[in-house]
Short mmCIF file of C-alpha atoms in Angstrom, two decimals:
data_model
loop_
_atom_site.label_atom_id
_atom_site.label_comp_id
_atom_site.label_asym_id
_atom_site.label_seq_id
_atom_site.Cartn_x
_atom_site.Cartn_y
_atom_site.Cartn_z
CA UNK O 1 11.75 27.75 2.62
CA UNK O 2 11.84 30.08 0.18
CA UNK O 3 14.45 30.14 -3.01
CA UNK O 4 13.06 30.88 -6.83
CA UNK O 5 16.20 29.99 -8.39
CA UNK O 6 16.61 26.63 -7.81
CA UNK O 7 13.43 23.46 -7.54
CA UNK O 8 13.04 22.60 -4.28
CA UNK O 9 14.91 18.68 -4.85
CA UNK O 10 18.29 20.42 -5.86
CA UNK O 11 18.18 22.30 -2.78
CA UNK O 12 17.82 19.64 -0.50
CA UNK O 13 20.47 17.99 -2.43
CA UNK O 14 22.95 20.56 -2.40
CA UNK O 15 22.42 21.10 1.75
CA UNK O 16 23.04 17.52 2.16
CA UNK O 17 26.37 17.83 -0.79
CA UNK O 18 27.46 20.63 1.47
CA UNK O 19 27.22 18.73 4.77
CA UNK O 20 28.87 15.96 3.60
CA UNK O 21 31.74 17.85 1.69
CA UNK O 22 32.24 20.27 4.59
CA UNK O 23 32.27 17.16 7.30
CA UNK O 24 29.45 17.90 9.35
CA UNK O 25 27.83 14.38 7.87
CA UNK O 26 30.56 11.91 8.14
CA UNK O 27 30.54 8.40 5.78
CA UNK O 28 28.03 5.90 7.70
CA UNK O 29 25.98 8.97 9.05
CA UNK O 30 22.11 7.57 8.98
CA UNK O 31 19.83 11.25 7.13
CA UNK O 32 16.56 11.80 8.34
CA UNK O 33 13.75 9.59 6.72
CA UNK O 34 11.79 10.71 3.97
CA UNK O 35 8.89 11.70 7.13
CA UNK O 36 11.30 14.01 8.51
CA UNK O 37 12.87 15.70 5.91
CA UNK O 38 9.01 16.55 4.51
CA UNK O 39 8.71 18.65 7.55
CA UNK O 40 12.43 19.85 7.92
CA UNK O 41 11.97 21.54 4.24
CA UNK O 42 8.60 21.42 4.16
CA UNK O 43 7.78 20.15 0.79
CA UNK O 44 6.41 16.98 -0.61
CA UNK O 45 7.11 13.13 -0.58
CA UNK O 46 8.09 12.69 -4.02
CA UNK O 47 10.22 15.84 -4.09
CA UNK O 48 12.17 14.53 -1.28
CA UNK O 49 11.89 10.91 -2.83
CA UNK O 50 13.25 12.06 -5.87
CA UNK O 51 16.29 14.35 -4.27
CA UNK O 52 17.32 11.22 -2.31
CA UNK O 53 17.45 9.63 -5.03
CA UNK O 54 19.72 11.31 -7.21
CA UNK O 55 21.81 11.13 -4.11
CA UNK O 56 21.75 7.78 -4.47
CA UNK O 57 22.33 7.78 -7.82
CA UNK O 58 25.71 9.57 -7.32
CA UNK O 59 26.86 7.91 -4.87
CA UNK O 60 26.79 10.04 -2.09
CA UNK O 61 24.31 8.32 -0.01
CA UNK O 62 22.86 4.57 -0.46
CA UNK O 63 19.77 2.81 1.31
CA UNK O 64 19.30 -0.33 3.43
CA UNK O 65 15.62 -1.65 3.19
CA UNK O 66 13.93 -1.34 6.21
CA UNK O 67 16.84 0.35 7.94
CA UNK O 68 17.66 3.72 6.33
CA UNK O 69 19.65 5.92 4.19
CA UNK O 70 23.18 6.72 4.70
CA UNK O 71 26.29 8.83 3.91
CA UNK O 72 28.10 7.07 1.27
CA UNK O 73 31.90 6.54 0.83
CA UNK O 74 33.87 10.11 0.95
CA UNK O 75 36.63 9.28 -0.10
CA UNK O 76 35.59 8.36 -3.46
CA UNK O 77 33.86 11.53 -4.11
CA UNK O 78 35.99 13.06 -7.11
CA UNK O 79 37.14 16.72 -6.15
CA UNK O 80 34.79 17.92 -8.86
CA UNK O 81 31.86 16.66 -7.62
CA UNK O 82 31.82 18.73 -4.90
CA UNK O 83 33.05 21.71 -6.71
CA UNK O 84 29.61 21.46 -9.11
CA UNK O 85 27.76 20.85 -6.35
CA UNK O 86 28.73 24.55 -4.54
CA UNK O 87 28.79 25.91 -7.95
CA UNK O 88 25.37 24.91 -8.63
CA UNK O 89 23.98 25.41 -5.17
CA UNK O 90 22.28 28.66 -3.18
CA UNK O 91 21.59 29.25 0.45
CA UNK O 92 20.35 26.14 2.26
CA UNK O 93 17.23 26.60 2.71
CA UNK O 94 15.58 27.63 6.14
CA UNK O 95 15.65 25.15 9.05
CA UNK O 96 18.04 23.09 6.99
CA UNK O 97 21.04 23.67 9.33
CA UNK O 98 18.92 21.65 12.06
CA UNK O 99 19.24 18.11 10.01
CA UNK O 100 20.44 15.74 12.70
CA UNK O 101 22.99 13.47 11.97
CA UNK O 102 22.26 9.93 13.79
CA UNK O 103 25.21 8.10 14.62
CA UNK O 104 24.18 4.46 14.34
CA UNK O 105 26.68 3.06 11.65
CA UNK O 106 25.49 0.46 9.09
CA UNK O 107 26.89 -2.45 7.48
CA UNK O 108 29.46 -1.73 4.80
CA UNK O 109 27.32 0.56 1.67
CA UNK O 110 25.73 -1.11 -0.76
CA UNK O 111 27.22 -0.01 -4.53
CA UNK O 112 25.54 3.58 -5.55
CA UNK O 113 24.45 1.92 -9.30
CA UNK O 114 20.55 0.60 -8.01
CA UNK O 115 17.76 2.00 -9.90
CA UNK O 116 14.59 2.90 -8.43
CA UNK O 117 11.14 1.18 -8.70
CA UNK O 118 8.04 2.78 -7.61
CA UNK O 119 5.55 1.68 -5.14
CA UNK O 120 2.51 3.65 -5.39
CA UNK O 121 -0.12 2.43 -2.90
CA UNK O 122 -3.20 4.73 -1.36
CA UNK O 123 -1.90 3.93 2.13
CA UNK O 124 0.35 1.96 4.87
CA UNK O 125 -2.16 2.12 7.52
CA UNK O 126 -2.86 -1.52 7.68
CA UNK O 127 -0.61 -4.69 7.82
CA UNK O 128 -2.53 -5.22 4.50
CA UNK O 129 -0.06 -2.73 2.93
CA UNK O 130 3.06 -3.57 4.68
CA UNK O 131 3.01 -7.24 4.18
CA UNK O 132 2.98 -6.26 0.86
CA UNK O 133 6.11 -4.13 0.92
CA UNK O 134 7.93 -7.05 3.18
CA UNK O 135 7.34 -9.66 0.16
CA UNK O 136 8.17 -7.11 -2.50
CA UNK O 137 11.12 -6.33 -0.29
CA UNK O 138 12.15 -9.85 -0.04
CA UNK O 139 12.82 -10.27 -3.73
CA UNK O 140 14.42 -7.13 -4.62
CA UNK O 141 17.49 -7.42 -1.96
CA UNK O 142 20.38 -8.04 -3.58
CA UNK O 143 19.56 -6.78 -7.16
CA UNK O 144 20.23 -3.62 -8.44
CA UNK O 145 17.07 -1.89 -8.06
CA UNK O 146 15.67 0.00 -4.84
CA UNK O 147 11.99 0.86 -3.86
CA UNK O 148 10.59 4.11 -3.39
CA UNK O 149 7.61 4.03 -1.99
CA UNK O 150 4.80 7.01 -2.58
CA UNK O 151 1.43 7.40 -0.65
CA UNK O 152 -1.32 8.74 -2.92
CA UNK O 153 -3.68 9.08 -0.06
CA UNK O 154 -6.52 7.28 -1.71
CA UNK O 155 -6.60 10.23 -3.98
CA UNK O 156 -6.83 9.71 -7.85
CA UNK O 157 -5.13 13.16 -8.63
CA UNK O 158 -2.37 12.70 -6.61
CA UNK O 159 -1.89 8.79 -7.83
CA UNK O 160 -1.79 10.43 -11.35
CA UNK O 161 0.54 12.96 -10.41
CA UNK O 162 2.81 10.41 -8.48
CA UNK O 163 2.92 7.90 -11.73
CA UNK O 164 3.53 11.28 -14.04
CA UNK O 165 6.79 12.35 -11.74
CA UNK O 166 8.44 8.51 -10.97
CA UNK O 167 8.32 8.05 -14.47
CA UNK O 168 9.89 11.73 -15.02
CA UNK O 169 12.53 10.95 -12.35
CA UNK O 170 14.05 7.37 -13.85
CA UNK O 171 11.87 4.99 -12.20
CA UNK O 172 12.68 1.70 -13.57
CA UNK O 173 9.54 0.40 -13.84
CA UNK O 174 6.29 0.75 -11.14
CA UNK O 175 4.14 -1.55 -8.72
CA UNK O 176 0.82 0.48 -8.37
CA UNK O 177 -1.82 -0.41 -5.66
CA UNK O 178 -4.60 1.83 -7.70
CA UNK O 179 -7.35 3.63 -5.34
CA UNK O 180 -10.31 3.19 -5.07
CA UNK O 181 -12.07 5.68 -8.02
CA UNK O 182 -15.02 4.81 -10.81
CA UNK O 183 -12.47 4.37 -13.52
CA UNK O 184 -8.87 3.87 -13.52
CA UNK O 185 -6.76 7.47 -14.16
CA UNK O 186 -5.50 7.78 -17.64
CA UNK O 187 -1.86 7.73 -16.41
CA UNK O 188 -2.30 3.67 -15.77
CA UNK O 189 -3.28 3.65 -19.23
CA UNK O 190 -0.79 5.95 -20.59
CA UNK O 191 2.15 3.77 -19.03
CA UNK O 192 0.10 0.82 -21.25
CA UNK O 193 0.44 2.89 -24.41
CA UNK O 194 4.02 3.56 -23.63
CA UNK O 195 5.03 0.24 -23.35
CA UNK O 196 6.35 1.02 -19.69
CA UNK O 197 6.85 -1.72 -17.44
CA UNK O 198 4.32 -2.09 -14.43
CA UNK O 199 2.35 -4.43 -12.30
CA UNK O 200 -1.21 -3.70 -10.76
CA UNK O 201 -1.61 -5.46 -6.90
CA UNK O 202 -5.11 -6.40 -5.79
CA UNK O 203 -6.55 -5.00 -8.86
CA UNK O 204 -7.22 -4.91 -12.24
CA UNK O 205 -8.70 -3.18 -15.08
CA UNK O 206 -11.29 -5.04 -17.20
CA UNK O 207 -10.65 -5.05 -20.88
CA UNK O 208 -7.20 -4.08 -20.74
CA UNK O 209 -4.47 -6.14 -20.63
CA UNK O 210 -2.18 -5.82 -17.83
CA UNK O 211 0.14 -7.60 -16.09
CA UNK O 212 -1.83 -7.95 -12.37
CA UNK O 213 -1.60 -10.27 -9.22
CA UNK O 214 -4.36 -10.09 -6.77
CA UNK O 215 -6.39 -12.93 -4.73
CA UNK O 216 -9.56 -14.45 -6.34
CA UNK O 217 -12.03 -12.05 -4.22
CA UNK O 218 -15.02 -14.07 -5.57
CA UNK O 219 -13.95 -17.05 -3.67
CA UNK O 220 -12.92 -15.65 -0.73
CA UNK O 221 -16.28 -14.29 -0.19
CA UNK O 222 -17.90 -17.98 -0.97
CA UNK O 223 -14.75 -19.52 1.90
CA UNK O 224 -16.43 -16.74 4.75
CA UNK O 225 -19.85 -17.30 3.82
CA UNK O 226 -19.58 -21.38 4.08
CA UNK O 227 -18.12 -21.12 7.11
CA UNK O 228 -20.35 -19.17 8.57
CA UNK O 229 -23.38 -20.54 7.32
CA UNK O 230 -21.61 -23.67 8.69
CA UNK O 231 -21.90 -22.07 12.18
CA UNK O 232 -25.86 -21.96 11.68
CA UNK O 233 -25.96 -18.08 10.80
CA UNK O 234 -28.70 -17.43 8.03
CA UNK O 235 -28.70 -13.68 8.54
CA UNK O 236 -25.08 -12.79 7.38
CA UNK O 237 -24.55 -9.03 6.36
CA UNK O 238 -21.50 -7.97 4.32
CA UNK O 239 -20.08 -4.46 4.49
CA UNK O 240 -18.17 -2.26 2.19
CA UNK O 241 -16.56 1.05 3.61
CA UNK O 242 -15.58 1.48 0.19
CA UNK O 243 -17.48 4.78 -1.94
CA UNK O 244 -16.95 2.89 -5.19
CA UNK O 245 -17.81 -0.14 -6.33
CA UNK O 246 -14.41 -1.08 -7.13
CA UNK O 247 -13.86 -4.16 -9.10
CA UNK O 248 -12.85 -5.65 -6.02
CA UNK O 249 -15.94 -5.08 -4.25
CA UNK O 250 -17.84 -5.86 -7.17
CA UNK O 251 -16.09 -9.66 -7.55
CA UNK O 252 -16.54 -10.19 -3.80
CA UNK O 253 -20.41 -9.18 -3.09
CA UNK O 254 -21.08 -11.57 -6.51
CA UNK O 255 -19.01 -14.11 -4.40
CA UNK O 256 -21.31 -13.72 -1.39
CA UNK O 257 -24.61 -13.90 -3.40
CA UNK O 258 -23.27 -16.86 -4.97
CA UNK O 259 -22.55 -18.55 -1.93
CA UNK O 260 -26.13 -17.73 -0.31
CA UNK O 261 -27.62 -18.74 -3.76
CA UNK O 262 -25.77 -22.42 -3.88
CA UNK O 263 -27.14 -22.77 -0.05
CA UNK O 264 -30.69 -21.79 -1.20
CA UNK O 265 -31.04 -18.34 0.45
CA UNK O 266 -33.01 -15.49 -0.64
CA UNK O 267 -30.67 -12.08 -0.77
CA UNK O 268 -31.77 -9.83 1.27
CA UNK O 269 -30.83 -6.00 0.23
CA UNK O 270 -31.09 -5.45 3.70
CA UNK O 271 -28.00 -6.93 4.65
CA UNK O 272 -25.66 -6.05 1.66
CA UNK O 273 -23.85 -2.65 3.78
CA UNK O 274 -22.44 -0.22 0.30
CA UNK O 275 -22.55 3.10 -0.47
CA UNK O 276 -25.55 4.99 1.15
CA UNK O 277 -26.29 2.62 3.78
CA UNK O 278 -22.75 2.87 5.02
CA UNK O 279 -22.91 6.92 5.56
CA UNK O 280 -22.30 8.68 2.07
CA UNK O 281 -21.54 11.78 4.57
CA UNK O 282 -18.41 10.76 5.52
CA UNK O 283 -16.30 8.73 8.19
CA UNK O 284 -19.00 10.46 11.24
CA UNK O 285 -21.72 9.21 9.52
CA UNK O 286 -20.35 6.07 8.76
CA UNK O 287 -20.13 5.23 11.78
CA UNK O 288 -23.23 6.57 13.29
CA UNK O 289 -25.02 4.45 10.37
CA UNK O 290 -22.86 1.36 11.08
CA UNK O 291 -23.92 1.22 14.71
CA UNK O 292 -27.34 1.84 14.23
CA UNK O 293 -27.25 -1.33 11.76
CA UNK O 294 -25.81 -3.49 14.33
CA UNK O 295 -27.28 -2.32 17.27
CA UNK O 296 -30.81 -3.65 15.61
CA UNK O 297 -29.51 -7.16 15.86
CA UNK O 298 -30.77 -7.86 12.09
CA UNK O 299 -27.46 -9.67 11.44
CA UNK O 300 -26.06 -12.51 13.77
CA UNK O 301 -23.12 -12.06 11.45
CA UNK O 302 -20.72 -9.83 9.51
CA UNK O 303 -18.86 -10.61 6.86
CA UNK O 304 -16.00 -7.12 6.22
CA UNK O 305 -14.36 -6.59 3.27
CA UNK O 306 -11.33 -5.01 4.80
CA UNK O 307 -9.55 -5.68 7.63
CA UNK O 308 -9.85 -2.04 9.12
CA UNK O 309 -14.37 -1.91 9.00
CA UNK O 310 -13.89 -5.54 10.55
CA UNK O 311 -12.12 -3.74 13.75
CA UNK O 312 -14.46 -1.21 13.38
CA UNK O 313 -17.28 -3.27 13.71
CA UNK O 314 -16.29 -5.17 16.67
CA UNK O 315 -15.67 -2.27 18.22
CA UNK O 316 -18.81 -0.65 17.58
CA UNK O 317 -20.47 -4.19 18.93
CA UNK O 318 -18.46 -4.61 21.72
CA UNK O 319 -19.55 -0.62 22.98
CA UNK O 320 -22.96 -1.73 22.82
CA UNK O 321 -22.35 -4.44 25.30
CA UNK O 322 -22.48 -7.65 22.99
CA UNK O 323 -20.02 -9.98 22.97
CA UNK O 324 -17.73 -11.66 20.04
CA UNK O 325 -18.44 -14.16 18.87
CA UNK O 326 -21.36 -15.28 21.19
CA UNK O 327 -23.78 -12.55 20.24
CA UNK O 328 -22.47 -11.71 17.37
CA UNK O 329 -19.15 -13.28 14.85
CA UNK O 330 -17.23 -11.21 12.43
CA UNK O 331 -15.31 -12.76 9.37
CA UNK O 332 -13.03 -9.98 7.72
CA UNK O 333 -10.86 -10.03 4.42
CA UNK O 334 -7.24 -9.43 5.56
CA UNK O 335 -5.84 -9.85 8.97
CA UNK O 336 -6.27 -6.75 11.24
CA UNK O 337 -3.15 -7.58 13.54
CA UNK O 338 0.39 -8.25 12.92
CA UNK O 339 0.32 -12.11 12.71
CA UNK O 340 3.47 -12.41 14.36
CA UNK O 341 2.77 -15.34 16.83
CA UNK O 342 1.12 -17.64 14.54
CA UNK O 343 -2.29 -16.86 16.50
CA UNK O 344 -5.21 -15.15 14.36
CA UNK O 345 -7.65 -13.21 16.80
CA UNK O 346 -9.66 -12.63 14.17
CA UNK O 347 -11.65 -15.00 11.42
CA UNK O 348 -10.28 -13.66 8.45
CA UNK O 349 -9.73 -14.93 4.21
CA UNK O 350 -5.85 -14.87 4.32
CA UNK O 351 -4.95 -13.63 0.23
CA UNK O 352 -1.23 -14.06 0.60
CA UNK O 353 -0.26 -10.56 0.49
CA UNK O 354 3.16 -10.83 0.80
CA UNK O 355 3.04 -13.63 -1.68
CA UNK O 356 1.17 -10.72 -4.11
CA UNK O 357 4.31 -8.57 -3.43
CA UNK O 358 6.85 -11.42 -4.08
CA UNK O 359 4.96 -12.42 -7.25
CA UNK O 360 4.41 -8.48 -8.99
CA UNK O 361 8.28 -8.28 -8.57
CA UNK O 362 9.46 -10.98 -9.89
CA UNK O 363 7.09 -10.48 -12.63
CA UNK O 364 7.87 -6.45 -13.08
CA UNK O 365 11.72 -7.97 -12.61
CA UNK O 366 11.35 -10.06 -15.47
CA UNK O 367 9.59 -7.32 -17.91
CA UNK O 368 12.84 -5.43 -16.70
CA UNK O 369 15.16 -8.08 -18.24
CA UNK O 370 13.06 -9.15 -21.50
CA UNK O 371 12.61 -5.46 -22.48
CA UNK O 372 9.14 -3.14 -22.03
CA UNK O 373 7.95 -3.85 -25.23
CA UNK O 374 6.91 -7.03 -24.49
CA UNK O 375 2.91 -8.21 -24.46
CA UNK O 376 2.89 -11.34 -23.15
CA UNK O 377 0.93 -10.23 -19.88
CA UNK O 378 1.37 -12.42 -16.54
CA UNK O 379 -2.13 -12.38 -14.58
CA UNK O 380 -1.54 -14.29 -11.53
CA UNK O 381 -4.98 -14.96 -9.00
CA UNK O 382 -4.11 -16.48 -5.59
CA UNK O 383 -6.03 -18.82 -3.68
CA UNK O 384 -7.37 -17.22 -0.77
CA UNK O 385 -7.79 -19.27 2.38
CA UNK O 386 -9.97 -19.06 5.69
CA UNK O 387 -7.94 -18.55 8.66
CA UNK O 388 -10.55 -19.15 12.11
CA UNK O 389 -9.55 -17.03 14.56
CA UNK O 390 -11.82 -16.16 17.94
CA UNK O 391 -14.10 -13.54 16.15
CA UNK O 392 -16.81 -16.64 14.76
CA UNK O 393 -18.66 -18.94 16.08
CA UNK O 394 -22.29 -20.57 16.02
CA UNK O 395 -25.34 -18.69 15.87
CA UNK O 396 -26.73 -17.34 19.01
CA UNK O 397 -30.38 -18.10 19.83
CA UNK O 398 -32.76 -15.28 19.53
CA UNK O 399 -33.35 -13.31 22.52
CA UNK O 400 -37.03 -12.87 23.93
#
């Protein structure tokens, strides 16, 4: 796609103008997601985030959560509108023409007036992340707001960048899931300073004053420690995928030594699975280091502090021909699977994550309505809870 004239968001918002005005999108029409149109024009998330929603924002297309975007209502477009829109417009760019048009037809529009939030969150590759979007979801239908969501891709560059350009496009206000990095990026900061309205999830910054909801990671680390110890393990390792020491990670290996402390255990550096232990190298390594660990039978049980290393390790166990939970139990933070049928298959601390969604937008809501300036910060810690799934039970005897 090549055009110097124009940036690349007007262009994709003059094909679609075009399409619509000449009739070869029709009101009700369902546009490709945000995925698709990345590819179709070849550019980046936001810059197709932020052309959609200018769309929005004039009407000529509006958004059902979890369902889509759509052409708006025609025949309100004023004759104008389209005029400025060809005036203002070049070729469409290359591989444009081939935007399908689905013909699935939604519910009557919603009004074209809702201003956008941002999400920005490292990933979606868990049900971590998308419970989180389903509760933040759940409070902002029916108000005048809509979410865009932006992947940083645990980078810290592109969460800076991401922040930078929702603000520059009219974001109302932001949710941000920060990544995993030694210090926070100045932009987090820089919102604080502005007096923007936003709301950290599973984090938050020591020192600074922010409004934040996370789980209490200390205790959660104490609930899957107790009930393992419970189940006669005394040699209970706890791993961290994680390069940083996050203050996450921090809050929930002081959890764990606490817990082995208040039962009288010595800590054994052995078993605590950070950093260089876990494969520095990368993701290979990890897991080359990960199985060597378990395959030496040190620990009789694993406590992980994220959902996806807790698959990982029973995978890596299972390959080596032991089985879960009789040779070995696994306790993870987060649940790896859906949680659909009520059943947990794996022993997991529960940390309410779609009650961490509901809660951050009610309370970035309510910053909306009283006005940025204010500094009365909301910091709101959940109770975590042990869930016992099929992944832990009592210690196996030694072998030998």
């Amino acid at each position: 796609m090549s055009n110097d004239r124009q940036p690349l968001y007007l262009q994709i918002q003059n094909h679609f103008k075009r399409s619509i005005t000449e009739g070869l999108l029709k009101e009700g029409d369902q546009i490709p997601t945000e995925q698709e149109l990345m590819k179709i024009f070849s550019v980046s998330r936001i810059t197709v985030a932020n052309a959609i929603t200018q769309l929005a924002k004039q009407g000529w297309v509006y958004r059902i959560p979890g369902k889509g975007t759509f052409v708006g209502k025609i025949a309100e477009k004023k004759p104008d509108e389209s005029a400025a829109a060809e005036a203002g417009s070049d070729k469409a760019p290359d591989g444009a023409e081939e935007v399908p048009a689905f013909a699935e037809r939604p519910p009557a529009p919603s009004p074209p007036t809702r201003r956008m939030i941002g999400f920005v969150i490292p990933s979606v590759s868990d049900f971590f992340a998308l419970r989180l979007i389903r509760g933040i979801n759940s409070v902002l239908d029916g108000t005048s707001y809509c979410l865009n969501i932006v992947l940083t891709n645990h980078s810290k560059a592109r969460e800076k960048e991401a922040i930078a350009e929702l603000v520059r496009f009219g974001a109302a206000g932001l949710i941000i899931f920060p990544v995993d990095a030694e210090a926070y990026n100045e932009e987090i900061l820089t919102l604080k300073v502005n007096r923007f309205p936003f709301v950290l999830v599973d984090r938050y910054m020591p020192g600074v004053a922010t409004h934040f909801v996370c789980s209490d990671s200390r205790k959660g680390a104490q609930l899957a420690v107790s009930h393992l110890w419970a189940h006669g393990h005394r040699s209970i390792a706890i791993c961290s995928n994680s390069p940083i020491q996050t203050i996450t990670v921090q809050e929930r290996l002081a959890g764990y030594m606490d817990a082995l402390k208040l039962k009288g255990s010595l800590i054994n550096p052995e078993l605590i699975l950070t950093g260089s232990k876990m494969g520095g190298g990368g993701a290979g390594e990890e897991g080359r280091s990960l199985r060597r660990f378990i395959a030496s039978r040190l620990a009789t049980a694993y406590i992980a502090l994220n959902s996806t290393l807790g698959t990982q390790i029973a995978g890596i166990a299972r390959g080596l021909g032991l089985d879960i939970p009789e040779d070995l139990s696994i306790v993870t933070f987060d649940d790896p699977s859906p949680g659909l049928d009520g059943q947990a298959n794996f022993t997991h601390i529960a940390q309410s994550e779609e009650e961490i969604g509901r809660q951050a937008m009610r309370i970035l809501l309510d910053a909306l309505r009283l006005g940025s300036g204010a500094d009365d910060f909301r910091e709101i810690i959940l109770e975590p809870q042990l869930v016992v799934g099929a992944t832990s039970g009592p210690c196996p005897r030694r072998r030998g």
